[in-house]
Short mmCIF file of C-alpha atoms in Angstrom, two decimals:
data_model
loop_
_atom_site.label_atom_id
_atom_site.label_comp_id
_atom_site.label_asym_id
_atom_site.label_seq_id
_atom_site.Cartn_x
_atom_site.Cartn_y
_atom_site.Cartn_z
CA HIS C 1 0.00 0.00 0.00
CA THR C 2 2.00 2.91 -1.35
CA GLY C 3 -0.51 5.66 -1.96
CA GLN C 4 -3.80 6.80 -3.44
CA TRP C 5 -3.95 4.21 -6.22
CA SER C 6 -3.30 1.23 -3.98
CA LYS C 7 -5.79 2.64 -1.49
CA LYS C 8 -8.44 2.50 -4.21
CA ALA C 9 -7.32 -0.96 -5.35
CA ILE C 10 -7.67 -2.23 -1.77
CA ALA C 11 -11.13 -0.69 -1.34
CA GLU C 12 -12.28 -2.22 -4.62
CA ALA C 13 -10.83 -5.66 -3.78
CA ARG C 14 -12.76 -5.55 -0.51
CA LYS C 15 -16.00 -5.61 -2.51
CA TYR C 16 -15.16 -9.07 -3.83
CA GLY C 17 -12.67 -10.65 -1.44
CA THR C 18 -10.47 -10.21 1.59
CA PRO C 19 -7.40 -8.19 0.64
CA GLN C 20 -4.42 -8.26 3.01
CA VAL C 21 -1.99 -5.35 3.17
CA VAL C 22 1.44 -7.03 3.37
CA ALA C 23 3.51 -3.84 3.24
CA THR C 24 2.78 -0.15 3.51
CA SER C 25 4.56 3.19 3.76
CA GLU C 26 1.52 4.97 5.18
CA ASP C 27 3.49 5.71 8.39
CA LYS C 28 5.63 8.30 6.57
CA THR C 29 3.05 9.80 4.16
CA PHE C 30 4.03 7.22 1.51
CA SER C 31 7.44 8.83 1.01
CA TYR C 32 9.22 5.50 0.48
CA ILE C 33 8.63 2.00 -0.90
CA PRO C 34 8.29 -0.52 1.95
CA GLU C 35 10.26 -3.76 1.86
CA ILE C 36 8.15 -6.45 0.22
CA LYS C 37 9.10 -9.92 1.47
CA THR C 38 8.10 -13.02 -0.45
CA GLU C 39 7.23 -14.87 2.76
CA SER C 40 4.60 -12.23 3.56
CA PHE C 41 2.44 -13.38 0.65
CA ASP C 42 -0.21 -16.00 1.16
CA PRO C 43 0.72 -18.60 -1.51
CA GLN C 44 -3.03 -19.18 -1.99
CA ALA C 45 -3.70 -15.51 -2.77
CA ASP C 46 -5.40 -14.76 -6.07
CA TYR C 47 -2.95 -11.98 -6.84
CA VAL C 48 -0.48 -9.49 -5.41
CA HIS C 49 -1.12 -5.88 -6.36
CA ILE C 50 1.48 -3.13 -6.62
CA THR C 51 1.55 0.40 -8.01
CA THR C 52 4.78 0.84 -9.97
CA ASN C 53 4.69 4.63 -9.74
CA ASN C 54 2.91 6.77 -7.20
CA THR C 55 1.95 9.99 -8.92
CA ILE C 56 1.25 12.01 -5.81
CA TYR C 57 4.10 10.81 -3.60
CA GLY C 58 6.80 10.47 -6.27
CA THR C 59 7.84 6.92 -5.43
CA ARG C 60 8.52 4.06 -7.80
CA ILE C 61 8.99 0.32 -7.83
CA GLY C 62 11.53 0.02 -10.62
CA PRO C 63 11.93 -2.93 -13.01
CA ASP C 64 14.74 -4.39 -10.88
CA ARG C 65 12.81 -4.12 -7.63
CA LEU C 66 9.66 -6.06 -8.46
CA PRO C 67 8.69 -8.41 -5.64
CA ASP C 68 9.13 -12.14 -6.17
CA THR C 69 5.56 -13.37 -5.70
CA GLY C 70 6.22 -17.00 -6.52
CA ASN C 71 3.21 -18.56 -8.22
CA VAL C 72 0.91 -15.75 -7.20
CA PRO C 73 0.19 -13.48 -10.19
CA LEU C 74 1.67 -10.01 -9.86
CA VAL C 75 -0.82 -7.29 -10.81
CA ALA C 76 0.45 -3.77 -11.41
CA ASP C 77 -1.23 -0.42 -11.76
CA MET C 78 1.25 1.16 -14.17
CA SER C 79 -0.93 4.18 -15.00
CA SER C 80 1.67 6.79 -14.20
CA ASN C 81 4.88 5.23 -15.49
CA ILE C 82 4.01 2.81 -18.29
CA LEU C 83 6.41 3.28 -21.24
CA SER C 84 8.75 5.36 -19.10
CA GLU C 85 11.31 2.54 -18.83
CA PRO C 86 11.34 -1.17 -19.83
CA TYR C 87 9.62 -3.63 -17.50
CA ASP C 88 9.71 -7.38 -18.18
CA VAL C 89 6.06 -7.96 -19.07
CA GLY C 90 6.53 -11.71 -18.46
CA LYS C 91 6.84 -11.04 -14.75
CA PHE C 92 3.28 -9.78 -14.49
CA GLY C 93 -0.09 -11.46 -14.41
CA ILE C 94 -1.85 -8.20 -15.26
CA ILE C 95 -0.58 -4.73 -16.11
CA TYR C 96 -3.17 -1.99 -16.39
CA ALA C 97 -2.69 1.68 -17.13
CA GLY C 98 -4.92 4.63 -17.77
CA ALA C 99 -3.66 6.32 -20.92
CA GLN C 100 -3.55 9.86 -19.66
CA LYS C 101 0.08 10.04 -18.51
CA ASN C 102 2.35 8.47 -21.13
CA ILE C 103 -0.01 7.01 -23.73
CA GLY C 104 -2.62 9.46 -24.91
CA PRO C 105 -5.72 11.41 -23.94
CA ALA C 106 -7.75 10.42 -20.88
CA GLY C 107 -10.51 8.02 -21.77
CA VAL C 108 -8.79 4.80 -22.72
CA THR C 109 -7.07 2.18 -20.57
CA VAL C 110 -4.44 -0.33 -21.67
CA VAL C 111 -4.63 -3.78 -20.07
CA ILE C 112 -2.12 -6.58 -20.56
CA VAL C 113 -3.48 -9.85 -19.10
CA ARG C 114 -1.80 -13.25 -19.01
CA LYS C 115 -4.03 -15.52 -21.09
CA ASP C 116 -4.71 -18.04 -18.32
CA LEU C 117 -6.06 -15.27 -16.08
CA VAL C 118 -8.75 -14.22 -18.57
CA GLY C 119 -12.23 -15.58 -17.93
CA LYS C 120 -11.91 -16.37 -14.24
CA THR C 121 -14.37 -13.65 -13.25
CA PRO C 122 -17.59 -14.58 -11.46
CA ASP C 123 -20.90 -13.95 -13.26
CA SER C 124 -21.62 -11.03 -10.97
CA VAL C 125 -18.90 -8.94 -12.62
CA PRO C 126 -20.45 -6.46 -15.09
CA THR C 127 -19.82 -7.35 -18.72
CA MET C 128 -17.85 -4.17 -19.36
CA LEU C 129 -15.45 -4.87 -16.47
CA ASN C 130 -14.73 -8.45 -17.53
CA TYR C 131 -11.44 -8.66 -19.45
CA LYS C 132 -12.84 -11.70 -21.29
CA THR C 133 -15.40 -9.44 -22.98
CA PHE C 134 -12.58 -7.43 -24.55
CA ALA C 135 -10.24 -10.37 -25.20
CA ASP C 136 -12.96 -12.24 -27.09
CA ALA C 137 -13.98 -9.23 -29.18
CA GLY C 138 -10.59 -7.80 -30.13
CA SER C 139 -11.29 -4.87 -27.80
CA MET C 140 -14.27 -3.96 -29.97
CA TYR C 141 -17.20 -5.38 -28.00
CA ASN C 142 -18.71 -1.91 -27.99
CA THR C 143 -17.81 1.16 -30.02
CA PRO C 144 -14.25 1.79 -28.86
CA PRO C 145 -12.97 5.30 -28.04
CA CYS C 146 -11.52 5.66 -31.53
CA PHE C 147 -9.97 9.09 -31.18
CA ALA C 148 -8.11 8.19 -27.98
CA ILE C 149 -6.89 4.94 -29.56
CA TYR C 150 -5.72 6.80 -32.66
CA MET C 151 -3.82 9.29 -30.50
CA ALA C 152 -2.25 6.38 -28.59
CA LYS C 153 -1.06 4.94 -31.90
CA LEU C 154 0.64 8.26 -32.74
CA VAL C 155 2.33 8.29 -29.32
CA PHE C 156 3.51 4.69 -29.76
CA GLU C 157 5.01 5.68 -33.11
CA TRP C 158 6.67 8.71 -31.52
CA ILE C 159 8.23 6.43 -28.91
CA LYS C 160 9.49 4.03 -31.59
CA GLU C 161 10.98 6.91 -33.56
CA GLN C 162 13.05 7.83 -30.51
CA GLY C 163 14.45 4.30 -30.30
CA GLY C 164 11.74 2.66 -28.21
CA VAL C 165 11.12 2.56 -24.49
CA ALA C 166 14.82 1.90 -23.68
CA ALA C 167 15.79 5.19 -25.36
CA VAL C 168 12.93 7.03 -23.67
CA ALA C 169 14.08 5.59 -20.31
CA GLU C 170 17.55 6.99 -20.90
CA LYS C 171 16.05 10.43 -21.45
CA ASN C 172 13.85 10.06 -18.38
CA ARG C 173 16.81 9.11 -16.19
CA ARG C 174 18.73 12.13 -17.48
CA LYS C 175 15.77 14.46 -17.01
CA SER C 176 15.00 13.33 -13.47
CA ALA C 177 18.71 13.33 -12.51
CA ILE C 178 18.98 17.02 -13.40
CA LEU C 179 16.22 17.74 -10.91
CA TYR C 180 17.26 15.30 -8.17
CA ASN C 181 20.93 16.38 -8.36
CA TYR C 182 19.92 19.97 -7.95
CA LEU C 183 17.62 19.11 -5.04
CA ASP C 184 20.28 17.06 -3.25
CA ASP C 185 22.84 19.86 -3.59
CA SER C 186 20.44 22.63 -2.63
CA LYS C 187 20.58 24.27 0.79
CA LEU C 188 16.99 25.48 0.45
CA PHE C 189 15.00 22.93 -1.54
CA LYS C 190 14.58 19.37 -0.36
CA ALA C 191 13.47 16.20 -2.17
CA THR C 192 10.95 14.32 -0.06
CA VAL C 193 11.60 10.77 -1.30
CA ALA C 194 14.39 8.35 -0.31
CA PRO C 195 16.94 8.19 -3.18
CA GLU C 196 16.43 4.48 -3.98
CA ASP C 197 12.65 4.89 -4.27
CA ARG C 198 12.47 7.98 -6.46
CA SER C 199 10.09 8.23 -9.39
CA LEU C 200 11.35 9.14 -12.86
CA MET C 201 8.00 10.77 -13.57
CA ASN C 202 6.94 12.78 -10.51
CA VAL C 203 9.42 14.72 -8.43
CA PRO C 204 8.01 16.14 -5.19
CA PHE C 205 10.02 18.71 -3.27
CA VAL C 206 9.58 21.25 -0.49
CA LEU C 207 10.91 24.54 0.80
CA PRO C 208 11.42 25.15 4.53
CA THR C 209 8.09 26.96 5.03
CA ASP C 210 4.59 27.00 3.56
CA ASP C 211 5.05 30.69 2.79
CA LEU C 212 8.12 29.96 0.71
CA ASN C 213 6.28 27.11 -1.05
CA ALA C 214 3.43 29.49 -1.95
CA SER C 215 5.85 32.20 -3.03
CA PHE C 216 7.77 29.73 -5.23
CA ILE C 217 4.62 28.50 -6.96
CA ALA C 218 3.47 32.08 -7.61
CA GLU C 219 6.87 33.23 -8.93
CA ALA C 220 7.25 30.10 -11.07
CA LYS C 221 3.89 30.76 -12.69
CA LYS C 222 5.11 34.15 -13.87
CA GLU C 223 7.94 32.32 -15.66
CA GLY C 224 5.47 30.00 -17.40
CA LEU C 225 6.30 27.13 -15.05
CA VAL C 226 2.87 25.84 -14.05
CA THR C 227 1.06 22.95 -12.32
CA LEU C 228 3.92 22.70 -9.86
CA LYS C 229 1.71 22.68 -6.80
CA GLY C 230 1.88 19.43 -4.85
CA HIS C 231 -1.25 17.36 -4.36
CA ARG C 232 -3.43 18.78 -1.56
CA THR C 233 -2.77 15.69 0.57
CA VAL C 234 1.00 16.37 0.75
CA GLY C 235 1.51 20.07 0.00
CA GLY C 236 4.78 21.49 -1.30
CA MET C 237 5.66 21.15 -4.95
CA ARG C 238 5.63 18.38 -7.52
CA ALA C 239 7.21 18.47 -10.95
CA SER C 240 5.59 15.93 -13.26
CA ILE C 241 8.03 15.12 -16.03
CA TYR C 242 6.27 12.48 -18.08
CA ASN C 243 7.64 11.23 -21.39
CA ALA C 244 6.23 14.28 -23.16
CA MET C 245 8.27 16.74 -21.06
CA PRO C 246 11.46 17.71 -22.93
CA GLU C 247 14.78 18.04 -21.10
CA GLU C 248 14.61 21.78 -21.79
CA GLY C 249 11.54 21.99 -19.58
CA VAL C 250 13.42 20.46 -16.67
CA THR C 251 16.47 22.67 -17.22
CA LYS C 252 14.27 25.74 -17.27
CA LEU C 253 12.69 24.71 -13.97
CA VAL C 254 16.06 24.04 -12.31
CA ASP C 255 17.45 27.37 -13.56
CA PHE C 256 14.49 29.12 -12.01
CA MET C 257 14.89 27.18 -8.75
CA ALA C 258 18.54 28.29 -8.58
CA ARG C 259 17.52 31.93 -9.04
CA PHE C 260 14.81 31.52 -6.41
CA GLU C 261 17.32 29.97 -4.00
CA LYS C 262 19.76 32.83 -4.57
CA ASP C 263 17.03 35.39 -3.84
CA ASN C 264 15.56 33.58 -0.85
CA GLY C 265 18.44 31.54 0.54
CA HIS U 1 -37.35 -6.01 -25.55
CA THR U 2 -36.89 -4.26 -28.86
CA GLY U 3 -33.43 -5.21 -30.07
CA GLN U 4 -29.73 -5.56 -29.36
CA TRP U 5 -29.54 -2.88 -26.69
CA SER U 6 -32.44 -4.18 -24.64
CA LYS U 7 -31.04 -7.70 -25.03
CA LYS U 8 -27.85 -6.49 -23.35
CA ALA U 9 -29.77 -4.56 -20.70
CA ILE U 10 -31.74 -7.72 -19.86
CA ALA U 11 -28.59 -9.88 -19.66
CA GLU U 12 -26.92 -7.33 -17.39
CA ALA U 13 -29.98 -6.98 -15.15
CA ARG U 14 -29.98 -10.76 -14.75
CA LYS U 15 -26.62 -10.50 -12.96
CA TYR U 16 -28.24 -8.53 -10.15
CA GLY U 17 -31.95 -9.28 -10.20
CA THR U 18 -34.81 -11.00 -11.96
CA PRO U 19 -35.79 -8.98 -15.04
CA GLN U 20 -39.18 -9.69 -16.62
CA VAL U 21 -39.76 -9.08 -20.32
CA VAL U 22 -43.22 -7.48 -20.44
CA ALA U 23 -43.28 -6.78 -24.18
CA THR U 24 -41.15 -7.81 -27.12
CA SER U 25 -41.05 -7.61 -30.91
CA GLU U 26 -38.60 -10.47 -31.24
CA ASP U 27 -41.21 -12.47 -33.19
CA LYS U 28 -40.80 -10.20 -36.23
CA THR U 29 -37.07 -9.43 -36.07
CA PHE U 30 -37.77 -6.36 -33.93
CA SER U 31 -39.38 -4.53 -36.86
CA TYR U 32 -42.02 -2.86 -34.69
CA ILE U 33 -42.56 -1.51 -31.17
CA PRO U 34 -44.76 -3.85 -29.14
CA GLU U 35 -47.69 -2.46 -27.20
CA ILE U 36 -46.59 -1.67 -23.67
CA LYS U 37 -49.46 -1.92 -21.21
CA THR U 38 -49.29 -0.31 -17.79
CA GLU U 39 -50.96 -3.33 -16.16
CA SER U 40 -48.11 -5.56 -17.35
CA PHE U 41 -45.65 -3.84 -15.00
CA ASP U 42 -45.09 -5.19 -11.51
CA PRO U 43 -45.78 -2.10 -9.36
CA GLN U 44 -42.98 -3.34 -7.05
CA ALA U 45 -40.43 -3.40 -9.87
CA ASP U 46 -37.25 -1.38 -9.36
CA TYR U 47 -37.48 0.09 -12.84
CA VAL U 48 -38.88 -0.34 -16.34
CA HIS U 49 -36.28 -0.25 -19.11
CA ILE U 50 -36.86 0.87 -22.69
CA THR U 51 -34.66 1.70 -25.66
CA THR U 52 -36.00 4.85 -27.28
CA ASN U 53 -34.29 4.16 -30.60
CA ASN U 54 -33.12 0.85 -31.98
CA THR U 55 -30.11 1.53 -34.17
CA ILE U 56 -30.08 -1.77 -35.98
CA TYR U 57 -33.81 -2.27 -36.51
CA GLY U 58 -34.77 1.35 -37.10
CA THR U 59 -37.60 1.54 -34.59
CA ARG U 60 -38.35 4.27 -32.11
CA ILE U 61 -40.42 4.97 -29.03
CA GLY U 62 -41.20 8.63 -29.61
CA PRO U 63 -41.76 11.26 -26.89
CA ASP U 64 -45.56 10.85 -27.17
CA ARG U 65 -45.47 7.07 -26.91
CA LEU U 66 -43.59 6.59 -23.65
CA PRO U 67 -45.22 3.95 -21.48
CA ASP U 68 -47.03 5.07 -18.34
CA THR U 69 -45.11 3.17 -15.67
CA GLY U 70 -46.90 4.65 -12.69
CA ASN U 71 -44.56 4.93 -9.72
CA VAL U 72 -41.99 2.63 -11.25
CA PRO U 73 -39.03 4.65 -12.57
CA LEU U 74 -38.69 4.62 -16.34
CA VAL U 75 -35.12 3.98 -17.48
CA ALA U 76 -34.16 4.66 -21.08
CA ASP U 77 -31.18 3.80 -23.19
CA MET U 78 -31.24 6.88 -25.44
CA SER U 79 -27.83 6.24 -27.00
CA SER U 80 -28.95 6.43 -30.58
CA ASN U 81 -31.51 9.23 -30.53
CA ILE U 82 -30.69 11.57 -27.66
CA LEU U 83 -30.95 15.21 -28.81
CA SER U 84 -32.75 14.18 -31.98
CA GLU U 85 -36.11 15.44 -30.70
CA PRO U 86 -37.38 16.79 -27.35
CA TYR U 87 -38.27 14.25 -24.68
CA ASP U 88 -39.77 15.32 -21.35
CA VAL U 89 -36.85 14.49 -19.04
CA GLY U 90 -39.20 14.63 -16.04
CA LYS U 91 -40.86 11.44 -17.23
CA PHE U 92 -37.70 9.40 -16.73
CA GLY U 93 -35.93 7.98 -13.69
CA ILE U 94 -32.72 7.53 -15.66
CA ILE U 95 -31.67 8.45 -19.18
CA TYR U 96 -28.31 7.17 -20.36
CA ALA U 97 -26.65 7.60 -23.72
CA GLY U 98 -23.30 6.78 -25.22
CA ALA U 99 -22.04 9.95 -26.91
CA GLN U 100 -21.06 8.47 -30.22
CA LYS U 101 -24.27 9.10 -32.19
CA ASN U 102 -25.53 12.63 -31.53
CA ILE U 103 -23.20 14.02 -28.86
CA GLY U 104 -19.54 13.55 -29.66
CA PRO U 105 -16.73 11.04 -30.07
CA ALA U 106 -17.06 7.53 -28.64
CA GLY U 107 -15.66 7.32 -25.14
CA VAL U 108 -18.03 9.33 -23.00
CA THR U 109 -21.53 8.56 -21.74
CA VAL U 110 -24.17 11.03 -20.61
CA VAL U 111 -26.35 9.95 -17.68
CA ILE U 112 -29.31 11.88 -16.30
CA VAL U 113 -30.46 10.37 -13.00
CA ARG U 114 -33.33 11.45 -10.80
CA LYS U 115 -31.75 12.52 -7.50
CA ASP U 116 -33.67 10.07 -5.32
CA LEU U 117 -32.38 7.16 -7.40
CA VAL U 118 -28.73 7.99 -6.79
CA GLY U 119 -27.00 5.98 -4.07
CA LYS U 120 -29.30 2.97 -3.96
CA THR U 121 -26.64 0.64 -5.34
CA PRO U 122 -25.44 -2.30 -3.25
CA ASP U 123 -21.81 -2.29 -2.07
CA SER U 124 -20.96 -4.99 -4.58
CA VAL U 125 -21.30 -2.54 -7.47
CA PRO U 126 -17.87 -1.38 -8.66
CA THR U 127 -17.08 2.21 -7.72
CA MET U 128 -16.82 3.30 -11.35
CA LEU U 129 -20.28 1.94 -12.18
CA ASN U 130 -22.00 3.63 -9.24
CA TYR U 131 -23.71 6.85 -10.32
CA LYS U 132 -23.19 8.19 -6.79
CA THR U 133 -19.44 8.24 -7.40
CA PHE U 134 -19.94 10.66 -10.26
CA ALA U 135 -22.76 12.67 -8.69
CA ASP U 136 -20.68 13.29 -5.55
CA ALA U 137 -17.57 14.30 -7.47
CA GLY U 138 -19.05 16.54 -10.17
CA SER U 139 -18.24 13.80 -12.72
CA MET U 140 -14.55 14.24 -11.89
CA TYR U 141 -13.91 11.33 -9.54
CA ASN U 142 -11.15 10.21 -11.88
CA THR U 143 -9.48 12.03 -14.76
CA PRO U 144 -12.44 12.58 -17.09
CA PRO U 145 -12.18 12.03 -20.86
CA CYS U 146 -11.51 15.73 -21.42
CA PHE U 147 -11.27 15.73 -25.20
CA ALA U 148 -14.56 13.88 -25.65
CA ILE U 149 -16.25 16.22 -23.15
CA TYR U 150 -14.86 19.27 -24.94
CA MET U 151 -16.15 17.96 -28.27
CA ALA U 152 -19.56 17.32 -26.66
CA LYS U 153 -19.60 20.97 -25.54
CA LEU U 154 -18.99 22.09 -29.12
CA VAL U 155 -21.81 19.86 -30.35
CA PHE U 156 -24.17 21.22 -27.68
CA GLU U 157 -23.31 24.74 -28.83
CA TRP U 158 -23.91 23.74 -32.44
CA ILE U 159 -27.35 22.43 -31.47
CA LYS U 160 -28.17 25.65 -29.61
CA GLU U 161 -27.08 27.75 -32.61
CA GLN U 162 -29.64 25.90 -34.73
CA GLY U 163 -32.40 26.77 -32.29
CA GLY U 164 -32.07 23.89 -29.87
CA VAL U 165 -33.36 20.34 -29.94
CA ALA U 166 -36.83 21.40 -31.17
CA ALA U 167 -35.29 22.94 -34.29
CA VAL U 168 -33.05 19.92 -34.81
CA ALA U 169 -36.12 17.66 -34.49
CA GLU U 170 -37.85 19.61 -37.24
CA LYS U 171 -34.86 18.99 -39.52
CA ASN U 172 -34.79 15.32 -38.56
CA ARG U 173 -38.47 14.88 -39.34
CA ARG U 174 -37.96 16.53 -42.73
CA LYS U 175 -34.84 14.46 -43.47
CA SER U 176 -36.40 11.14 -42.55
CA ALA U 177 -39.66 12.00 -44.36
CA ILE U 178 -37.76 12.47 -47.63
CA LEU U 179 -36.49 8.93 -47.30
CA TYR U 180 -39.64 7.29 -45.96
CA ASN U 181 -41.85 9.02 -48.55
CA TYR U 182 -39.64 7.76 -51.32
CA LEU U 183 -39.60 4.24 -49.85
CA ASP U 184 -43.39 4.14 -49.48
CA ASP U 185 -43.90 5.29 -53.09
CA SER U 186 -41.24 2.99 -54.53
CA LYS U 187 -42.17 -0.15 -56.44
CA LEU U 188 -38.70 -1.65 -55.81
CA PHE U 189 -37.47 -0.50 -52.41
CA LYS U 190 -39.33 -1.30 -49.23
CA ALA U 191 -39.10 0.17 -45.72
CA THR U 192 -39.03 -2.64 -43.15
CA VAL U 193 -40.58 -0.83 -40.19
CA ALA U 194 -44.25 -0.13 -39.47
CA PRO U 195 -44.97 3.60 -40.16
CA GLU U 196 -45.93 4.50 -36.58
CA ASP U 197 -42.72 2.97 -35.16
CA ARG U 198 -40.17 4.45 -37.52
CA SER U 199 -36.90 5.90 -36.30
CA LEU U 200 -35.85 9.42 -37.26
CA MET U 201 -32.21 8.31 -37.05
CA ASN U 202 -31.88 4.90 -38.70
CA VAL U 203 -33.85 3.98 -41.80
CA PRO U 204 -33.61 0.31 -42.80
CA PHE U 205 -34.85 -0.75 -46.22
CA VAL U 206 -34.61 -3.71 -48.56
CA LEU U 207 -34.69 -4.63 -52.23
CA PRO U 208 -36.50 -7.76 -53.46
CA THR U 209 -33.37 -9.94 -53.56
CA ASP U 210 -30.00 -10.25 -51.80
CA ASP U 211 -28.30 -9.82 -55.17
CA LEU U 212 -30.03 -6.48 -55.69
CA ASN U 213 -29.13 -5.42 -52.12
CA ALA U 214 -25.46 -6.23 -52.78
CA SER U 215 -25.54 -4.49 -56.14
CA PHE U 216 -27.15 -1.38 -54.63
CA ILE U 217 -24.52 -1.16 -51.88
CA ALA U 218 -21.68 -1.53 -54.40
CA GLU U 219 -23.13 1.05 -56.81
CA ALA U 220 -23.89 3.48 -54.01
CA LYS U 221 -20.29 3.28 -52.82
CA LYS U 222 -19.11 4.48 -56.23
CA GLU U 223 -21.29 7.57 -55.71
CA GLY U 224 -19.71 8.25 -52.32
CA LEU U 225 -22.73 6.90 -50.45
CA VAL U 226 -21.17 4.59 -47.88
CA THR U 227 -21.92 2.58 -44.70
CA LEU U 228 -25.34 1.76 -46.12
CA LYS U 229 -25.08 -1.95 -45.44
CA GLY U 230 -27.59 -3.20 -42.89
CA HIS U 231 -26.37 -4.83 -39.69
CA ARG U 232 -25.35 -8.45 -40.26
CA THR U 233 -28.27 -9.66 -38.12
CA VAL U 234 -30.88 -8.16 -40.47
CA GLY U 235 -29.22 -7.71 -43.88
CA GLY U 236 -30.48 -5.22 -46.46
CA MET U 237 -29.62 -1.57 -46.13
CA ARG U 238 -29.70 1.00 -43.39
CA ALA U 239 -29.28 4.75 -43.78
CA SER U 240 -28.16 6.33 -40.52
CA ILE U 241 -29.12 9.97 -40.60
CA TYR U 242 -28.06 11.27 -37.21
CA ASN U 243 -28.15 14.98 -36.35
CA ALA U 244 -24.85 15.51 -38.17
CA MET U 245 -26.24 14.33 -41.53
CA PRO U 246 -27.36 17.32 -43.61
CA GLU U 247 -30.56 17.20 -45.65
CA GLU U 248 -28.40 17.28 -48.80
CA GLY U 249 -26.98 13.87 -47.81
CA VAL U 250 -30.46 12.39 -47.68
CA THR U 251 -31.49 14.02 -50.96
CA LYS U 252 -28.41 12.67 -52.65
CA LEU U 253 -29.19 9.17 -51.42
CA VAL U 254 -32.82 9.34 -52.59
CA ASP U 255 -31.77 10.68 -56.00
CA PHE U 256 -29.42 7.73 -56.35
CA MET U 257 -32.12 5.29 -55.23
CA ALA U 258 -34.46 6.70 -57.90
CA ARG U 259 -31.79 6.18 -60.58
CA PHE U 260 -31.14 2.67 -59.28
CA GLU U 261 -34.86 1.90 -59.38
CA LYS U 262 -35.12 3.17 -62.94
CA ASP U 263 -32.20 0.98 -64.03
CA ASN U 264 -33.30 -2.12 -62.12
CA GLY U 265 -37.07 -1.77 -61.78
#
């Protein structure tokens, strides 16, 4: 349980079963990824659910830190970091991701399901929430959201043109490093997430006081640097640097932060 | 039970309750609207469900032919004729409509729910299928499909510019009359739906033989008149003349039909 998305996944699972929280970072406002031990999983569990990137809290379970769940299918909400770096799809039972971060416009969801997991849903599950409905009909059981799918196609092509997800990951590591390096060196700004758990997509940071946070957000806006306000549940700032954000955007932000630090430090 | 949409509504209702079919036109391939008698409704029923327009079969339950369901809420799937003519919204418990016919791009659904019906769902209903979720959150519980909603706004404005739904209905009556009048006068073409049950949106028609149907569709295509093939479950032809179809489109089709009749009659 690493944030808002897992909270919702737990609440939803409770409607149909008896979810167990085997690890959580709720004690420190989800600012780290808790250790996930294989022995903590019930080997009879239907699935183990993780969120690979926590949008609000800026944490990430990277491709090399996936839990070993044995024979229990690993299910991942990858909404906020799919296509940001390569994950071994074979390690997952289900990957699902809303399109609106790295794929395309809001209104379409990508689901990758291991074939043997399709069709195990009880009859009480609504037709439109049964993956079998979509698997059997080539994702065209009903009129699909054509425009969103078309846009997703264009984004997939754009990713391929750059050299695929591996090349995009390289850019994302470079982009986020610019920001994290600055934050770690700064005497005024502070990154809120433990270094080993940091997201490549969402970089939360804080200033020493709420007044300075508010002043930074207002000044940044004048420079055209917007939507930097942290989620209301955590405060501070958050820079979302999804695939679509160019390195220049990050550099511009860091340059401004340096000026702000000079003026307010 | 008047076609594909009600068939799906019945199947889905069966997951949660015990739907009763009180009237159906299945005996004649759904080519008419069955008489719906008030006394056939169980006064204890949770709702009565109708489909106001049957896309595939070209039938319609017009605003003046809504069943009197007493105290039982009337629920309507209005996907394929919403905004085509004025309905008294106060007569319905729930109106729902996929956007993709008269509202905007596929991928957004409009739901109008009477306030007292919101929140009566059992806990087992998934959060995203509970109207209360959306009512409580101003339809922004999750990231909404912004592009589709924006397009819907433009379409609503376009309808207002024309004089509103009443003005659009006038156009739709004129458009469909051009086609139905031709069909009723024709010695070769035949409308498949009883006059009092005819849709303003979808006009199915047939020629005397399957060969002629196929030939008509092929010839029409050469004239730029496309997607005229009837649904695979009924065959023949179907002209869909949603709000977006101008009168000129209908006139062009009828002119071509007249030429075809002259050549093949």
